[in-house]
Short mmCIF file of C-alpha atoms in Angstrom, two decimals:
data_model
loop_
_atom_site.label_atom_id
_atom_site.label_comp_id
_atom_site.label_asym_id
_atom_site.label_seq_id
_atom_site.Cartn_x
_atom_site.Cartn_y
_atom_site.Cartn_z
CA MET Z 19 127.32 112.98 32.71
CA ALA Z 20 124.20 114.21 30.90
CA THR Z 21 122.20 111.41 32.49
CA THR Z 22 123.51 112.30 35.94
CA ALA Z 23 122.63 115.97 35.44
CA ALA Z 24 119.17 115.03 34.29
CA ASN Z 25 118.69 112.83 37.35
CA ILE Z 26 119.82 115.64 39.61
CA SER Z 27 117.44 118.01 37.87
CA VAL Z 28 114.50 115.64 38.33
CA GLU Z 29 115.44 115.09 41.97
CA GLU Z 30 115.72 118.83 42.59
CA GLN Z 31 112.41 119.42 40.86
CA GLY Z 32 110.74 116.83 43.09
CA ARG Z 33 112.26 118.47 46.16
CA ARG Z 34 110.94 121.88 45.15
CA LEU Z 35 107.47 120.51 44.48
CA TYR Z 36 107.45 118.71 47.82
CA ARG Z 37 108.43 121.90 49.66
CA THR Z 38 105.81 123.94 47.80
CA ILE Z 39 103.03 121.51 48.65
CA TRP Z 40 104.25 121.43 52.24
CA ARG Z 41 103.87 125.20 52.37
CA TRP Z 42 100.34 124.96 50.95
CA HIS Z 43 99.60 122.38 53.64
CA PHE Z 44 100.97 124.65 56.35
CA TYR Z 45 99.10 127.81 55.33
CA ALA Z 46 95.85 125.91 54.78
CA GLY Z 47 96.23 124.48 58.29
CA ILE Z 48 96.70 127.93 59.83
CA PHE Z 49 93.24 128.92 58.60
CA CYS Z 50 91.47 125.56 58.91
CA ILE Z 51 92.54 124.19 62.27
CA PRO Z 52 90.42 126.41 64.57
CA LEU Z 53 87.29 125.84 62.49
CA VAL Z 54 87.93 122.11 62.00
CA ILE Z 55 88.21 121.73 65.78
CA TRP Z 56 84.91 123.60 66.18
CA LEU Z 57 83.16 121.56 63.48
CA SER Z 58 84.49 118.28 64.87
CA ILE Z 59 83.14 119.00 68.35
CA THR Z 60 79.74 120.35 67.29
CA GLY Z 61 79.37 117.65 64.63
CA SER Z 62 80.13 114.92 67.16
CA ILE Z 63 77.34 116.19 69.40
CA TYR Z 64 74.86 116.45 66.52
CA LEU Z 65 75.53 112.85 65.49
CA PHE Z 66 73.61 111.74 68.55
CA LYS Z 67 70.62 114.02 68.00
CA PRO Z 68 67.97 111.25 68.35
CA GLN Z 69 69.34 110.04 71.69
CA ILE Z 70 69.83 113.57 73.03
CA GLU Z 71 66.35 114.72 72.02
CA ARG Z 72 64.78 111.63 73.57
CA TRP Z 73 66.60 112.42 76.80
CA MET Z 74 65.57 116.11 76.66
CA ASP Z 75 61.94 115.16 75.99
CA ARG Z 76 61.74 112.41 78.60
CA PRO Z 77 59.29 114.40 80.84
CA TYR Z 78 56.81 114.44 77.95
CA ASN Z 79 57.29 110.96 76.49
CA HIS Z 80 55.74 108.83 79.23
CA LEU Z 81 52.70 110.49 80.74
CA HIS Z 82 50.24 108.90 83.15
CA LEU Z 83 47.19 108.71 80.90
CA THR Z 84 44.11 106.91 82.22
CA GLY Z 85 41.08 108.39 80.47
CA ALA Z 86 39.91 109.01 76.92
CA HIS Z 87 42.06 111.19 74.70
CA ALA Z 88 40.97 114.52 73.29
CA THR Z 89 40.47 114.73 69.55
CA PRO Z 90 43.39 115.84 67.35
CA GLU Z 91 41.34 118.91 66.36
CA GLN Z 92 41.02 119.92 70.04
CA ILE Z 93 44.76 119.36 70.57
CA ALA Z 94 45.70 121.48 67.55
CA ARG Z 95 43.32 124.27 68.57
CA THR Z 96 44.63 124.25 72.15
CA ALA Z 97 48.24 124.58 70.93
CA VAL Z 98 47.42 127.59 68.74
CA ILE Z 99 45.53 129.32 71.57
CA ALA Z 100 48.53 128.70 73.87
CA VAL Z 101 50.71 130.95 71.69
CA PRO Z 102 48.64 134.12 71.10
CA GLY Z 103 48.85 135.44 67.55
CA SER Z 104 50.13 132.18 66.13
CA THR Z 105 49.06 130.02 63.21
CA LEU Z 106 49.37 126.25 62.98
CA HIS Z 107 52.29 124.96 60.91
CA TYR Z 108 52.05 121.23 61.48
CA TYR Z 109 50.88 118.51 63.85
CA GLU Z 110 53.45 115.86 64.80
CA LEU Z 111 52.37 112.35 65.71
CA PRO Z 112 53.47 111.49 69.28
CA PRO Z 113 56.33 108.96 69.50
CA SER Z 114 54.22 106.60 71.64
CA GLY Z 115 50.70 106.13 72.92
CA ASP Z 116 51.48 107.72 76.29
CA ALA Z 117 53.50 110.69 74.98
CA ALA Z 118 52.56 114.34 74.61
CA VAL Z 119 51.53 115.57 71.18
CA ARG Z 120 53.89 118.08 69.56
CA VAL Z 121 52.21 120.87 67.62
CA ILE Z 122 54.37 123.43 65.80
CA VAL Z 123 52.91 126.91 65.48
CA GLY Z 124 54.38 130.12 64.11
CA ILE Z 125 54.32 133.89 64.56
CA GLY Z 126 55.97 135.65 61.66
CA LYS Z 127 59.49 134.23 61.34
CA LYS Z 128 59.37 132.44 64.69
CA GLU Z 129 58.25 128.87 65.24
CA TYR Z 130 57.25 127.34 68.55
CA ARG Z 131 56.88 123.71 69.62
CA VAL Z 132 53.93 123.16 71.96
CA TYR Z 133 53.70 119.96 74.02
CA VAL Z 134 50.05 119.12 74.74
CA ASN Z 135 48.74 116.45 77.12
CA PRO Z 136 46.43 114.44 74.82
CA GLN Z 137 44.04 113.63 77.67
CA THR Z 138 43.73 116.84 79.70
CA LEU Z 139 44.80 119.32 76.98
CA ALA Z 140 47.22 120.82 79.49
CA ILE Z 141 50.15 122.70 77.95
CA LEU Z 142 53.17 120.87 79.30
CA HIS Z 143 55.90 122.92 77.61
CA THR Z 144 56.35 125.58 74.93
CA VAL Z 145 59.72 126.28 73.37
CA SER Z 146 60.98 128.28 70.41
CA GLU Z 147 62.34 125.98 67.72
CA ASP Z 148 65.47 128.13 67.53
CA ARG Z 149 66.12 127.57 71.24
CA ARG Z 150 65.97 123.78 71.18
CA LEU Z 151 69.38 122.37 72.06
CA MET Z 152 69.97 120.38 68.87
CA THR Z 153 68.78 123.28 66.72
CA VAL Z 154 71.35 125.51 68.43
CA ILE Z 155 74.05 122.87 67.88
CA SER Z 156 73.04 122.62 64.22
CA HIS Z 157 73.35 126.38 63.76
CA LEU Z 158 76.67 126.42 65.63
CA HIS Z 159 77.93 123.68 63.33
CA GLY Z 160 76.65 125.02 60.03
CA GLU Z 161 76.60 128.79 60.50
CA LEU Z 162 78.62 129.56 63.67
CA LEU Z 163 75.43 131.36 64.82
CA ALA Z 164 76.43 134.06 62.31
CA GLY Z 165 73.89 133.44 59.55
CA THR Z 166 75.02 133.68 55.94
CA LEU Z 167 78.49 134.97 56.84
CA GLY Z 168 79.02 132.01 59.14
CA SER Z 169 77.89 129.60 56.42
CA TYR Z 170 80.44 131.07 54.01
CA LEU Z 171 83.21 130.78 56.61
CA VAL Z 172 82.33 127.14 57.30
CA GLU Z 173 82.27 126.42 53.57
CA MET Z 174 85.66 128.05 53.09
CA ALA Z 175 87.14 126.06 55.96
CA ALA Z 176 85.65 122.84 54.58
CA SER Z 177 87.03 123.58 51.12
CA TRP Z 178 90.53 124.21 52.41
CA ALA Z 179 90.26 121.17 54.69
CA ILE Z 180 89.95 119.10 51.52
CA VAL Z 181 93.16 120.68 50.24
CA LEU Z 182 94.74 120.04 53.63
CA LEU Z 183 93.87 116.33 53.55
CA LEU Z 184 94.97 115.82 49.94
CA THR Z 185 98.30 117.62 50.40
CA GLY Z 186 98.84 115.72 53.66
CA LEU Z 187 98.43 112.39 51.87
CA TYR Z 188 100.94 113.50 49.24
CA LEU Z 189 103.47 114.64 51.84
CA TRP Z 190 103.40 111.57 54.04
CA TRP Z 191 102.80 108.77 51.59
CA PRO Z 192 105.97 106.64 51.48
CA ARG Z 193 108.22 107.08 48.46
CA GLN Z 194 109.57 103.56 49.08
CA THR Z 195 106.73 101.09 49.48
CA GLU Z 196 108.55 98.87 51.96
CA LYS Z 197 108.69 101.67 54.54
CA PHE Z 198 105.21 101.79 56.04
CA ALA Z 199 106.35 102.51 59.61
CA GLY Z 200 105.20 106.03 60.42
CA VAL Z 201 102.55 105.78 57.70
CA LEU Z 202 100.31 102.88 58.68
CA TRP Z 203 101.47 102.55 62.29
CA ILE Z 204 103.14 104.76 64.88
CA ARG Z 205 106.76 104.23 65.92
CA THR Z 206 106.58 104.49 69.70
CA ARG Z 207 110.27 103.94 70.54
CA SER Z 208 111.92 106.60 68.39
CA GLY Z 209 111.57 109.66 70.58
CA SER Z 210 108.83 112.21 71.17
CA ARG Z 211 109.50 114.24 68.01
CA LEU Z 212 109.01 111.22 65.75
CA PHE Z 213 106.05 110.08 67.84
CA TRP Z 214 104.13 113.33 67.23
CA ARG Z 215 105.06 113.30 63.56
CA ASP Z 216 103.84 109.69 63.22
CA LEU Z 217 100.69 110.40 65.22
CA HIS Z 218 99.82 113.18 62.79
CA ALA Z 219 100.68 111.21 59.66
CA VAL Z 220 99.18 107.85 60.62
CA THR Z 221 95.94 109.43 61.83
CA GLY Z 222 95.68 111.34 58.56
CA VAL Z 223 96.21 108.24 56.44
CA TRP Z 224 93.59 106.19 58.30
CA ILE Z 225 90.82 108.79 58.50
CA SER Z 226 91.33 110.83 55.31
CA ALA Z 227 88.81 108.91 53.20
CA PHE Z 228 86.12 109.16 55.90
CA ALA Z 229 86.93 112.83 56.57
CA LEU Z 230 86.71 113.66 52.87
CA PHE Z 231 83.34 111.93 52.73
CA LEU Z 232 82.05 113.94 55.70
CA ILE Z 233 83.22 117.21 54.18
CA LEU Z 234 81.86 116.51 50.70
CA THR Z 235 78.45 115.41 52.00
CA GLY Z 236 78.23 118.55 54.13
CA LEU Z 237 78.77 120.98 51.24
CA PRO Z 238 75.17 120.85 49.86
CA TRP Z 239 74.00 122.66 53.03
CA ALA Z 240 76.46 125.54 52.60
CA LYS Z 241 74.96 128.80 51.39
CA GLY Z 242 77.56 129.41 48.67
CA TRP Z 243 78.19 125.86 47.44
CA GLY Z 244 74.49 124.98 47.72
CA GLY Z 245 73.53 127.96 45.54
CA TYR Z 246 76.31 127.08 43.10
CA PHE Z 247 75.01 123.50 42.95
CA LYS Z 248 71.47 124.73 42.22
CA LYS Z 249 72.71 126.85 39.29
CA VAL Z 250 74.67 123.91 37.87
CA ARG Z 251 71.53 121.78 38.09
CA GLN Z 252 69.52 124.43 36.27
CA VAL Z 253 72.11 124.62 33.48
CA THR Z 254 72.31 120.83 33.15
CA GLY Z 255 68.55 120.29 33.31
CA THR Z 256 68.71 118.24 36.52
CA SER Z 257 66.96 120.71 38.82
CA VAL Z 258 63.77 119.89 40.72
CA ALA Z 259 60.88 122.04 41.91
CA LYS Z 260 61.95 121.59 45.54
CA GLN Z 261 65.00 119.77 46.80
CA ASP Z 262 64.98 117.85 50.06
CA TRP Z 263 67.59 119.99 51.82
CA THR Z 264 68.08 123.69 52.43
CA THR Z 265 71.23 125.82 52.28
CA SER Z 266 70.56 128.04 55.29
CA ARG Z 267 68.26 128.59 58.24
CA ALA Z 268 66.59 131.44 56.32
CA ASP Z 269 65.85 129.13 53.37
CA ALA Z 270 64.40 126.47 55.65
CA LEU Z 271 62.11 129.01 57.30
CA ALA Z 272 61.09 130.45 53.91
CA ASP Z 273 60.05 126.96 52.79
CA ARG Z 274 57.98 126.51 55.93
CA MET Z 275 56.39 129.96 55.61
CA ALA Z 276 55.48 129.32 51.97
CA GLN Z 277 53.95 125.99 52.98
CA ASN Z 278 51.69 127.64 55.52
CA SER Z 279 51.01 131.18 54.27
CA ASN Z 280 48.44 130.28 51.63
CA SER Z 281 46.50 127.87 53.81
CA THR Z 282 46.45 130.36 56.69
CA SER Z 283 45.30 133.35 54.68
CA ASN Z 284 42.67 131.33 52.83
CA SER Z 285 41.23 129.84 55.98
CA MET Z 286 41.14 133.20 57.73
CA ASP Z 287 39.34 134.77 54.79
CA ASP Z 288 36.59 132.21 55.31
CA MET Z 289 36.13 133.12 58.99
CA PRO Z 290 34.03 136.27 59.56
CA GLY Z 291 35.24 138.35 62.46
CA MET Z 292 38.63 136.61 62.67
CA GLU Z 293 41.81 138.70 62.49
CA HIS Z 294 44.27 137.96 59.70
CA SER Z 295 47.13 137.77 62.19
CA GLY Z 296 46.09 134.20 62.90
CA HIS Z 297 45.05 134.81 66.53
CA MET Z 298 42.23 132.36 67.16
CA GLY Z 299 40.54 134.35 69.91
CA HIS Z 300 38.91 133.01 73.05
CA ASP Z 301 35.23 133.62 72.39
CA MET Z 302 32.87 130.75 71.62
CA SER Z 303 32.26 131.69 67.99
CA GLY Z 304 35.99 131.83 67.36
CA MET Z 305 36.39 128.43 68.99
CA MET Z 306 33.75 126.92 66.74
CA MET Z 307 35.38 128.36 63.63
CA ALA Z 308 38.76 127.09 64.78
CA ALA Z 309 37.19 123.68 65.19
CA ASP Z 310 36.07 123.76 61.56
CA ARG Z 311 39.56 124.79 60.56
CA TYR Z 312 41.23 121.89 62.36
CA GLN Z 313 38.53 119.25 61.95
CA PRO Z 314 40.48 117.40 59.19
CA PHE Z 315 43.04 116.40 61.84
CA ASN Z 316 40.37 114.09 63.29
CA VAL Z 317 40.34 112.27 59.96
CA LEU Z 318 44.01 112.39 59.01
CA VAL Z 319 45.76 111.66 62.31
CA PRO Z 320 44.31 108.11 62.55
CA VAL Z 321 45.14 107.58 58.87
CA ALA Z 322 48.74 108.72 59.40
CA ALA Z 323 49.08 106.39 62.40
CA THR Z 324 48.22 103.36 60.24
CA LEU Z 325 50.81 104.20 57.55
CA HIS Z 326 53.79 103.26 59.77
CA LEU Z 327 56.00 106.04 58.38
CA ALA Z 328 59.45 106.70 59.81
CA ALA Z 329 59.26 109.18 62.70
CA PRO Z 330 58.78 112.05 63.04
CA VAL Z 331 55.51 112.13 61.07
CA GLU Z 332 54.06 115.56 60.29
CA ILE Z 333 50.56 116.51 59.14
CA MET Z 334 50.23 119.90 57.44
CA PRO Z 335 47.18 121.82 56.23
CA ALA Z 336 46.57 122.42 52.53
CA MET Z 337 48.45 125.24 50.83
CA LYS Z 338 45.14 126.60 49.52
CA ALA Z 339 41.48 126.23 50.41
CA GLY Z 340 40.04 122.97 49.12
CA GLY Z 341 43.46 121.46 48.50
CA THR Z 342 44.95 118.23 49.75
CA TRP Z 343 46.69 118.01 53.12
CA THR Z 344 50.25 116.69 53.50
CA ILE Z 345 51.32 113.70 55.57
CA LYS Z 346 55.10 113.27 55.55
CA SER Z 347 57.95 111.52 57.25
CA ASP Z 348 60.75 113.92 58.20
CA ALA Z 349 63.18 111.16 59.26
CA GLN Z 350 66.87 112.08 59.43
CA ASN Z 351 67.55 108.93 57.43
CA ARG Z 352 66.28 110.50 54.23
CA THR Z 353 66.12 107.18 52.43
CA LEU Z 354 63.05 106.38 54.60
CA ARG Z 355 61.14 109.58 53.83
CA ASP Z 356 57.66 109.56 52.29
CA VAL Z 357 55.43 112.47 51.28
CA LEU Z 358 51.71 111.80 50.85
CA GLN Z 359 48.81 114.00 49.79
CA ALA Z 360 45.46 113.16 51.39
CA ASN Z 361 41.86 114.26 51.03
CA PRO Z 362 41.06 116.11 54.30
CA GLU Z 363 37.43 115.02 54.30
CA THR Z 364 37.73 111.32 53.53
CA GLY Z 365 41.35 110.59 54.48
CA MET Z 366 41.90 108.96 51.10
CA ILE Z 367 45.56 109.04 49.95
CA VAL Z 368 45.65 110.95 46.65
CA SER Z 369 49.38 110.58 45.90
CA ARG Z 370 52.53 109.21 47.47
CA LYS Z 371 56.17 109.91 46.72
CA ASN Z 372 59.02 108.11 48.42
CA PHE Z 373 62.78 108.54 48.35
CA ASP Z 374 63.34 106.03 45.56
CA GLN Z 375 61.13 108.03 43.20
CA GLY Z 376 63.42 111.05 43.31
CA MET Z 377 66.08 111.90 40.73
CA ILE Z 378 69.31 109.94 41.02
CA LEU Z 379 71.23 113.09 41.98
CA ASP Z 380 68.82 113.86 44.81
CA ARG Z 381 69.05 110.28 46.04
CA VAL Z 382 72.85 110.41 46.05
CA VAL Z 383 72.90 113.70 47.96
CA GLY Z 384 70.14 112.54 50.34
CA THR Z 385 71.97 109.31 51.13
CA GLY Z 386 75.17 111.26 51.74
CA ILE Z 387 73.40 113.68 54.07
CA ALA Z 388 71.87 110.80 56.04
CA ALA Z 389 75.32 109.25 56.45
CA HIS Z 390 76.83 112.65 57.34
CA GLU Z 391 74.30 113.00 60.17
CA GLY Z 392 74.99 109.47 61.38
CA GLN Z 393 71.50 108.17 60.60
CA LEU Z 394 71.94 105.97 57.51
CA PHE Z 395 72.75 102.69 59.27
CA GLY Z 396 72.10 103.27 62.92
CA LEU Z 397 74.54 103.29 65.82
CA MET Z 398 77.49 102.07 63.75
CA ASN Z 399 77.06 105.09 61.48
CA GLN Z 400 77.11 107.38 64.52
CA LEU Z 401 80.22 105.71 65.93
CA LEU Z 402 82.03 105.85 62.58
CA GLY Z 403 81.24 109.56 62.34
CA LEU Z 404 82.44 110.07 65.92
CA VAL Z 405 85.74 108.26 65.24
CA THR Z 406 86.27 110.38 62.11
CA ALA Z 407 85.54 113.62 63.97
CA MET Z 408 87.87 112.63 66.82
CA GLY Z 409 90.51 111.73 64.23
CA LEU Z 410 90.23 115.21 62.74
CA LEU Z 411 90.53 116.66 66.23
CA LEU Z 412 93.66 114.58 66.83
CA LEU Z 413 95.09 115.74 63.51
CA CYS Z 414 94.61 119.36 64.55
CA VAL Z 415 96.12 118.91 68.02
CA SER Z 416 99.16 117.01 66.71
CA ALA Z 417 99.65 119.65 63.98
CA VAL Z 418 99.77 122.40 66.61
CA VAL Z 419 102.25 120.39 68.70
CA LEU Z 420 104.49 119.80 65.65
CA TRP Z 421 104.39 123.50 64.77
CA TRP Z 422 105.15 124.53 68.35
CA ARG Z 423 108.15 122.19 68.59
CA ARG Z 424 109.74 123.36 65.31
CA ARG Z 425 108.86 127.07 65.47
CA HIS Z 426 111.52 129.78 65.48
CA VAL Z 427 111.22 132.95 67.53
CA GLY Z 428 110.05 135.95 65.55
CA VAL Z 429 108.53 134.08 62.60
CA LEU Z 430 105.32 132.18 61.92
CA GLY Z 431 107.21 128.97 61.25
CA ALA Z 432 106.25 128.18 57.65
CA PRO Z 433 108.52 125.72 55.81
CA ILE Z 434 111.41 127.61 54.22
CA PRO Z 435 110.59 128.28 50.53
CA LEU Z 436 112.84 127.09 47.73
CA ALA Z 437 112.85 128.18 44.08
CA ARG Z 438 109.48 127.66 42.42
CA PRO Z 439 108.93 124.22 40.93
CA ARG Z 440 107.89 123.49 37.38
CA TRP Z 441 104.20 122.67 37.45
CA SER Z 442 103.32 119.39 35.82
CA PHE Z 443 100.21 118.96 33.67
CA ALA Z 444 98.68 116.62 36.25
CA LEU Z 445 99.17 119.17 39.04
CA VAL Z 446 97.62 121.96 36.97
CA VAL Z 447 94.60 119.77 36.17
CA ALA Z 448 94.21 118.81 39.86
CA VAL Z 449 94.28 122.45 41.01
CA LEU Z 450 91.80 123.53 38.32
CA ALA Z 451 89.47 120.65 39.17
CA LEU Z 452 89.49 121.65 42.85
CA ALA Z 453 88.90 125.29 41.91
CA VAL Z 454 85.87 124.39 39.78
CA TYR Z 455 84.41 122.05 42.39
CA LEU Z 456 85.23 124.35 45.34
CA PRO Z 457 84.56 127.95 44.28
CA ALA Z 458 85.07 129.23 47.83
CA MET Z 459 88.61 127.84 47.76
CA ALA Z 460 89.24 129.34 44.33
CA PHE Z 461 88.04 132.84 45.25
CA SER Z 462 89.88 132.86 48.57
CA LEU Z 463 93.07 131.60 46.88
CA ILE Z 464 92.93 134.41 44.32
CA ALA Z 465 92.27 136.94 47.09
CA VAL Z 466 95.23 135.69 49.16
CA MET Z 467 97.55 135.71 46.12
CA LEU Z 468 96.56 139.30 45.29
CA LEU Z 469 96.99 140.32 48.95
CA GLU Z 470 100.43 138.71 49.05
CA TRP Z 471 101.51 140.39 45.79
CA ALA Z 472 100.09 143.83 46.58
CA VAL Z 473 100.77 144.15 50.31
CA LEU Z 474 102.32 141.31 52.28
CA SER Z 475 105.42 140.77 50.12
CA ARG Z 476 106.11 144.52 50.05
CA VAL Z 477 106.37 144.94 53.82
CA PRO Z 478 109.75 143.42 54.86
CA ALA Z 479 108.77 142.64 58.45
CA VAL Z 480 105.52 140.93 57.41
CA ASN Z 481 107.26 139.17 54.53
CA ARG Z 482 109.87 137.72 56.87
CA TRP Z 483 107.34 136.76 59.58
CA LEU Z 484 105.13 134.89 57.10
CA GLY Z 485 108.10 133.17 55.47
CA LEU Z 486 107.29 134.44 51.96
CA THR Z 487 110.83 135.21 50.85
CA ALA Z 488 112.40 132.56 48.64
CA ILE Z 489 115.96 131.46 49.21
CA ALA Z 490 118.21 132.47 46.33
#
């Protein structure tokens, strides 16, 4: 009899734990699903950034060029004059011999991309970097076009999506190993209710590992988690002077401004009669001084073309007068990136640093980011990312259908709570590990628990609607 009672107790304990985790899964889904749908759609578009940008730039990629080309210095100077009050940020090598040259200039916190015909010096197109389609998609995906607040919301959704996936695997993994129907494949002849349940479960099982990878490799960009990661690196002695990714649009712009501010102010100080705003002027003396300023491009552009770096290749002025200029690959596949310092007068390469020379932690994160963006191993990487994003979308849609079919009028529809389970050591360790790794999840969990204790559970109507009351 004692053995039977013990077995019943263990069985009841397992049932309580299962119901509790189901409730976690449900409430996490309520918050996550809208944002996961948004991130899946915007992320799917961004996966194909190279193809989309080539299509958008097609009017400027195959020009009818018949005569001699202008010098890089003339092209750079023309681009700066085209945006009054601007300073040059970097010169981008054209993608082909008959393509327009892209020159990026800036005014304060704004950057502009100027497309220059390399033969006639005609300005073919000027666009704000923030208004380029893939930049907008990137900001929609990472910040919801809401800046720091949006980044925190995305991070919180990503953190709880991890909880959602892990609890989903626990809920739907078979307790008897011979029963894999409804776990590894969908039962199509057992009615619509079971079909939707299987569609949700089977999709989750097949894509969970890929979805977890996408989420984890996206966290370094988040404002909160990225800052948290930097502090951990400082404490552990693994930090670097400048990491190869930024945690917000503001940080990315600050890096660019720092790169160009010193070189701009120094060069302007050396030009009598020139305004410090960076406006190059249209008089002949100003043109000659601008020519001196940009003359190193005549030396460095041919050098950069012979290096065969992964596109896009950028050439940036020195950060201070007399310093070396930078030639770098800004490829989305970060494993192909190189950064070189060159003498602006002779074109001699002074130093070169490639991806493999970075710290192991930076290489791991950089490789993960390249895979996250679909650029690590070409088209197959893009298609794998697309399948994963569509799988997440299918998970969300099937979850909504399941909730709609089982809902009861007048309540949210959360699984009915049972008595609280006894937490095992393994479960406590798992929750603590997630809280340490995902601070946004930890803080939001504490906030929700305090809100439930202080307010939600004390208002009977809200308590009942949310399904917070335990059955006696």
